[in-house]
Coordinates of C-alpha atoms in Angstrom, one line a residue:
Chain D
X1 CA 75.9 94.8 61.4
X2 CA 78.5 96.9 63.3
X3 CA 78.1 97.1 67.0
X4 CA 79.0 100.1 69.2
X5 CA 82.5 101.4 68.5
X6 CA 84.6 103.7 70.7
X7 CA 87.9 105.5 70.1
X8 CA 90.5 105.7 71.3
X9 CA 91.0 102.5 73.2
X10 CA 93.5 103.9 75.7
X11 CA 94.4 107.5 76.5
X12 CA 96.9 109.1 78.9
X13 CA 96.5 112.7 79.9
X14 CA 97.9 115.1 82.4
X15 CA 96.0 116.9 85.1
X16 CA 94.4 120.1 83.8
X17 CA 94.2 118.9 80.2
X18 CA 91.1 118.3 78.2
X19 CA 90.0 115.1 76.5
X20 CA 87.5 114.1 73.8
X21 CA 86.2 110.5 73.5
X22 CA 84.2 109.3 70.6
X23 CA 81.4 106.8 70.1
X24 CA 79.5 105.4 67.1
X25 CA 76.2 103.7 68.0
X26 CA 75.0 100.4 66.8
X27 CA 73.3 100.6 63.4
X28 CA 69.7 101.6 63.7
X29 CA 70.1 103.2 67.2
X30 CA 69.4 106.8 67.8
X31 CA 70.3 107.3 71.5
X32 CA 73.8 107.4 73.1
X33 CA 74.5 107.2 76.8
X34 CA 77.9 107.6 78.5
X35 CA 79.0 105.9 81.7
X36 CA 82.1 106.2 83.9
X37 CA 83.4 103.1 85.5
X38 CA 86.1 103.5 88.2
X39 CA 88.3 100.5 89.0
X40 CA 86.4 97.9 90.9
X41 CA 83.1 99.7 90.7
X42 CA 80.0 99.5 88.6
X43 CA 79.4 102.0 85.8
X44 CA 77.9 105.3 86.7
X45 CA 75.6 107.2 84.3
X46 CA 77.0 110.5 83.0
X47 CA 74.5 111.6 80.5
X48 CA 72.4 110.6 77.5
X49 CA 71.9 112.2 74.1
X50 CA 69.0 111.9 71.8
X51 CA 68.1 114.1 68.8
X52 CA 71.4 116.0 69.3
X53 CA 70.3 117.1 72.8
X54 CA 71.3 116.1 76.3
X55 CA 68.1 114.4 77.6
X56 CA 69.2 113.1 81.0
X57 CA 72.2 113.7 83.2
X58 CA 73.7 112.0 86.2
X59 CA 75.6 113.5 89.1
X60 CA 78.6 114.7 87.2
X61 CA 80.1 118.3 87.2
X62 CA 79.9 120.6 84.2
X63 CA 83.4 119.7 83.3
X64 CA 81.8 116.7 81.6
X65 CA 80.0 117.7 78.4
X66 CA 78.9 116.0 75.3
X67 CA 77.6 116.3 71.8
X68 CA 75.6 114.2 69.4
X69 CA 75.9 114.5 65.6
X70 CA 73.3 114.1 63.0
X71 CA 74.6 110.6 62.2
X72 CA 73.9 109.8 65.9
X73 CA 77.5 109.4 66.8
X74 CA 78.6 111.2 70.0
X75 CA 81.5 112.8 71.8
X76 CA 82.3 113.0 75.5
X77 CA 84.5 116.0 76.5
X78 CA 86.1 116.3 79.9
X79 CA 87.8 119.6 80.8
X80 CA 90.3 120.4 83.5
X81 CA 91.1 116.7 84.1
X82 CA 91.5 115.5 87.7
X83 CA 93.3 112.4 88.8
X84 CA 89.9 111.0 89.9
X85 CA 88.7 111.1 86.3
X86 CA 90.9 108.1 85.6
X87 CA 88.4 105.4 84.6
X88 CA 86.9 103.3 81.9
X89 CA 84.5 105.3 79.9
X90 CA 81.7 103.3 78.3
X91 CA 79.3 104.3 75.6
X92 CA 76.0 102.6 75.1
X93 CA 73.5 102.9 72.3
X94 CA 69.8 102.2 72.2
X95 CA 66.6 102.9 70.3
X96 CA 64.3 105.4 72.0
X97 CA 60.9 104.1 73.0
X98 CA 61.8 100.4 72.9
X99 CA 60.4 98.2 75.7
X100 CA 62.0 96.4 77.2
X101 CA 64.8 98.9 77.2
X102 CA 68.2 97.5 76.3
X103 CA 71.5 99.2 75.8
X104 CA 74.4 97.9 73.8
X105 CA 77.8 98.8 75.1
X106 CA 81.0 99.5 73.3
X107 CA 84.4 98.2 74.4
X108 CA 85.2 101.4 76.3
X109 CA 88.0 103.9 76.5
X110 CA 90.5 103.6 79.3
X111 CA 91.5 107.1 80.4
X112 CA 94.5 107.5 82.7
X113 CA 95.2 111.0 84.2
X114 CA 98.7 111.5 85.6
Chain E
X1 CA 75.4 107.0 93.6
X2 CA 74.9 103.3 92.9
X3 CA 71.4 102.0 93.5
X4 CA 72.2 98.3 93.5
X5 CA 74.3 96.3 95.8
X6 CA 75.6 92.9 94.9
X7 CA 76.8 90.1 97.0
X8 CA 79.1 88.5 97.3
X9 CA 81.7 91.0 96.0
X10 CA 83.9 88.1 95.0
X11 CA 83.1 84.4 94.5
X12 CA 85.6 81.6 93.7
X13 CA 84.3 78.1 92.8
X14 CA 85.4 75.0 91.0
X15 CA 84.6 74.3 87.4
X16 CA 81.3 72.5 87.1
X17 CA 79.8 73.9 90.2
X18 CA 76.9 76.4 90.2
X19 CA 77.5 80.1 91.0
X20 CA 74.8 82.3 92.6
X21 CA 75.1 86.1 92.7
X22 CA 72.6 88.4 94.4
X23 CA 71.5 91.9 93.7
X24 CA 69.5 94.3 95.8
X25 CA 68.1 97.7 94.7
X26 CA 66.4 100.6 96.5
X27 CA 63.5 102.0 94.4
X28 CA 60.8 100.6 92.1
X29 CA 62.0 99.4 88.7
X30 CA 60.7 98.7 85.3
X31 CA 63.3 96.0 84.3
X32 CA 66.4 94.4 85.8
X33 CA 69.2 93.2 83.6
X34 CA 72.4 91.3 84.2
X35 CA 75.7 92.1 82.4
X36 CA 79.1 90.4 82.2
X37 CA 82.4 92.2 81.9
X38 CA 85.7 90.5 81.1
X39 CA 88.9 92.1 82.4
X40 CA 87.7 95.7 82.3
X41 CA 86.3 95.6 78.8
X42 CA 82.8 96.4 77.6
X43 CA 79.7 95.0 79.1
X44 CA 77.9 92.1 77.5
X45 CA 74.2 91.8 78.0
X46 CA 73.2 88.4 79.5
X47 CA 69.5 88.5 80.4
X48 CA 66.6 90.9 81.1
X49 CA 63.7 90.3 83.5
X50 CA 60.7 92.6 83.6
X51 CA 59.3 93.8 86.9
X52 CA 56.2 91.6 86.4
X53 CA 58.2 88.4 85.9
X54 CA 59.5 86.2 88.7
X55 CA 61.9 83.9 86.9
X56 CA 63.6 83.7 83.5
X57 CA 66.0 81.2 81.9
X58 CA 68.5 81.5 79.2
X59 CA 70.8 78.5 78.5
X60 CA 72.8 77.9 81.7
X61 CA 71.5 81.2 83.3
X62 CA 68.6 81.5 85.6
X63 CA 67.4 84.8 87.0
X64 CA 64.9 85.4 89.7
X65 CA 63.3 88.7 90.7
X66 CA 61.5 89.4 94.0
X67 CA 60.1 92.9 93.8
X68 CA 58.7 92.8 97.3
X69 CA 62.2 92.3 98.6
X70 CA 63.8 94.5 95.9
X71 CA 66.2 91.7 95.0
X72 CA 67.3 89.5 92.2
X73 CA 69.6 86.5 91.8
X74 CA 71.6 85.2 88.9
X75 CA 72.4 81.5 88.9
X76 CA 75.0 80.1 86.5
X77 CA 74.8 76.3 86.3
X78 CA 77.7 73.9 85.4
X79 CA 80.2 76.8 85.5
X80 CA 83.1 76.9 83.0
X81 CA 86.5 78.6 83.1
X82 CA 85.2 81.0 80.5
X83 CA 82.6 82.3 82.9
X84 CA 85.3 84.0 84.9
X85 CA 84.3 87.7 84.8
X86 CA 82.6 90.4 86.7
X87 CA 78.8 90.3 86.8
X88 CA 76.6 93.4 87.2
X89 CA 73.0 93.9 87.7
X90 CA 71.4 97.1 86.3
X91 CA 67.9 98.5 86.7
X92 CA 65.9 101.0 84.8
X93 CA 62.7 102.9 85.7
X94 CA 59.6 103.6 83.6
X95 CA 60.2 106.8 81.6
X96 CA 63.9 107.0 82.5
X97 CA 66.1 105.4 79.8
X98 CA 69.2 105.1 81.9
X99 CA 70.7 102.1 83.7
X100 CA 71.7 102.1 87.4
X101 CA 74.3 99.5 88.1
X102 CA 75.4 97.6 91.2
X103 CA 79.0 97.4 92.2
X104 CA 79.3 93.9 90.7
X105 CA 80.5 90.4 91.7
X106 CA 83.9 89.1 90.6
X107 CA 83.5 85.5 89.7
X108 CA 86.5 83.2 89.4
X109 CA 86.1 79.6 88.1
X110 CA 89.0 77.4 89.0
X111 CA 89.8 74.6 86.6

């Protein structure tokens, strides 16, 4: 039973560029959430996708966008990269309606913006 | 913004000692969970406690929850070098399937 996978592991981009990060959820899960974790901080919720739609969104600008595919995998896109976007980006999957609500996290993508 | 605050921010103890970390949150919650993170990698789920529970055990872990004080504590007994990691509490609300994390406690176990 494969867990949550993310690609790539590491990425280096230049200010102003665009980046796409990918996530495959745990088998049987239908919901994908994305989190940004700056160095030394806790993860912050970016948004969540279910049934190929953005269902919830945190306090992030429109430069952050996403997509969910019919196989439940997801992409996170960030446009016009800023130095402050350098962080570990974590993907988490879950099954909608479960109680208690548990999310399973992937290993993350380390994004460095220079 | 982060809802939770954890203290201490960093904790260093000797192997075999017990480690206690605390977490406070601001609004009403449905569940509170604790996660471990090794060296900036992904988060590993440790334990979940519901809002109507006061204490929960899992192996060497003990979690308490005081909803009147909006606080929780994580106790790791008989610590091992492998417990060295950052520990985060995370809360969720009824009807909102997202987690709100604290800033974490960096735990170092010295051999």
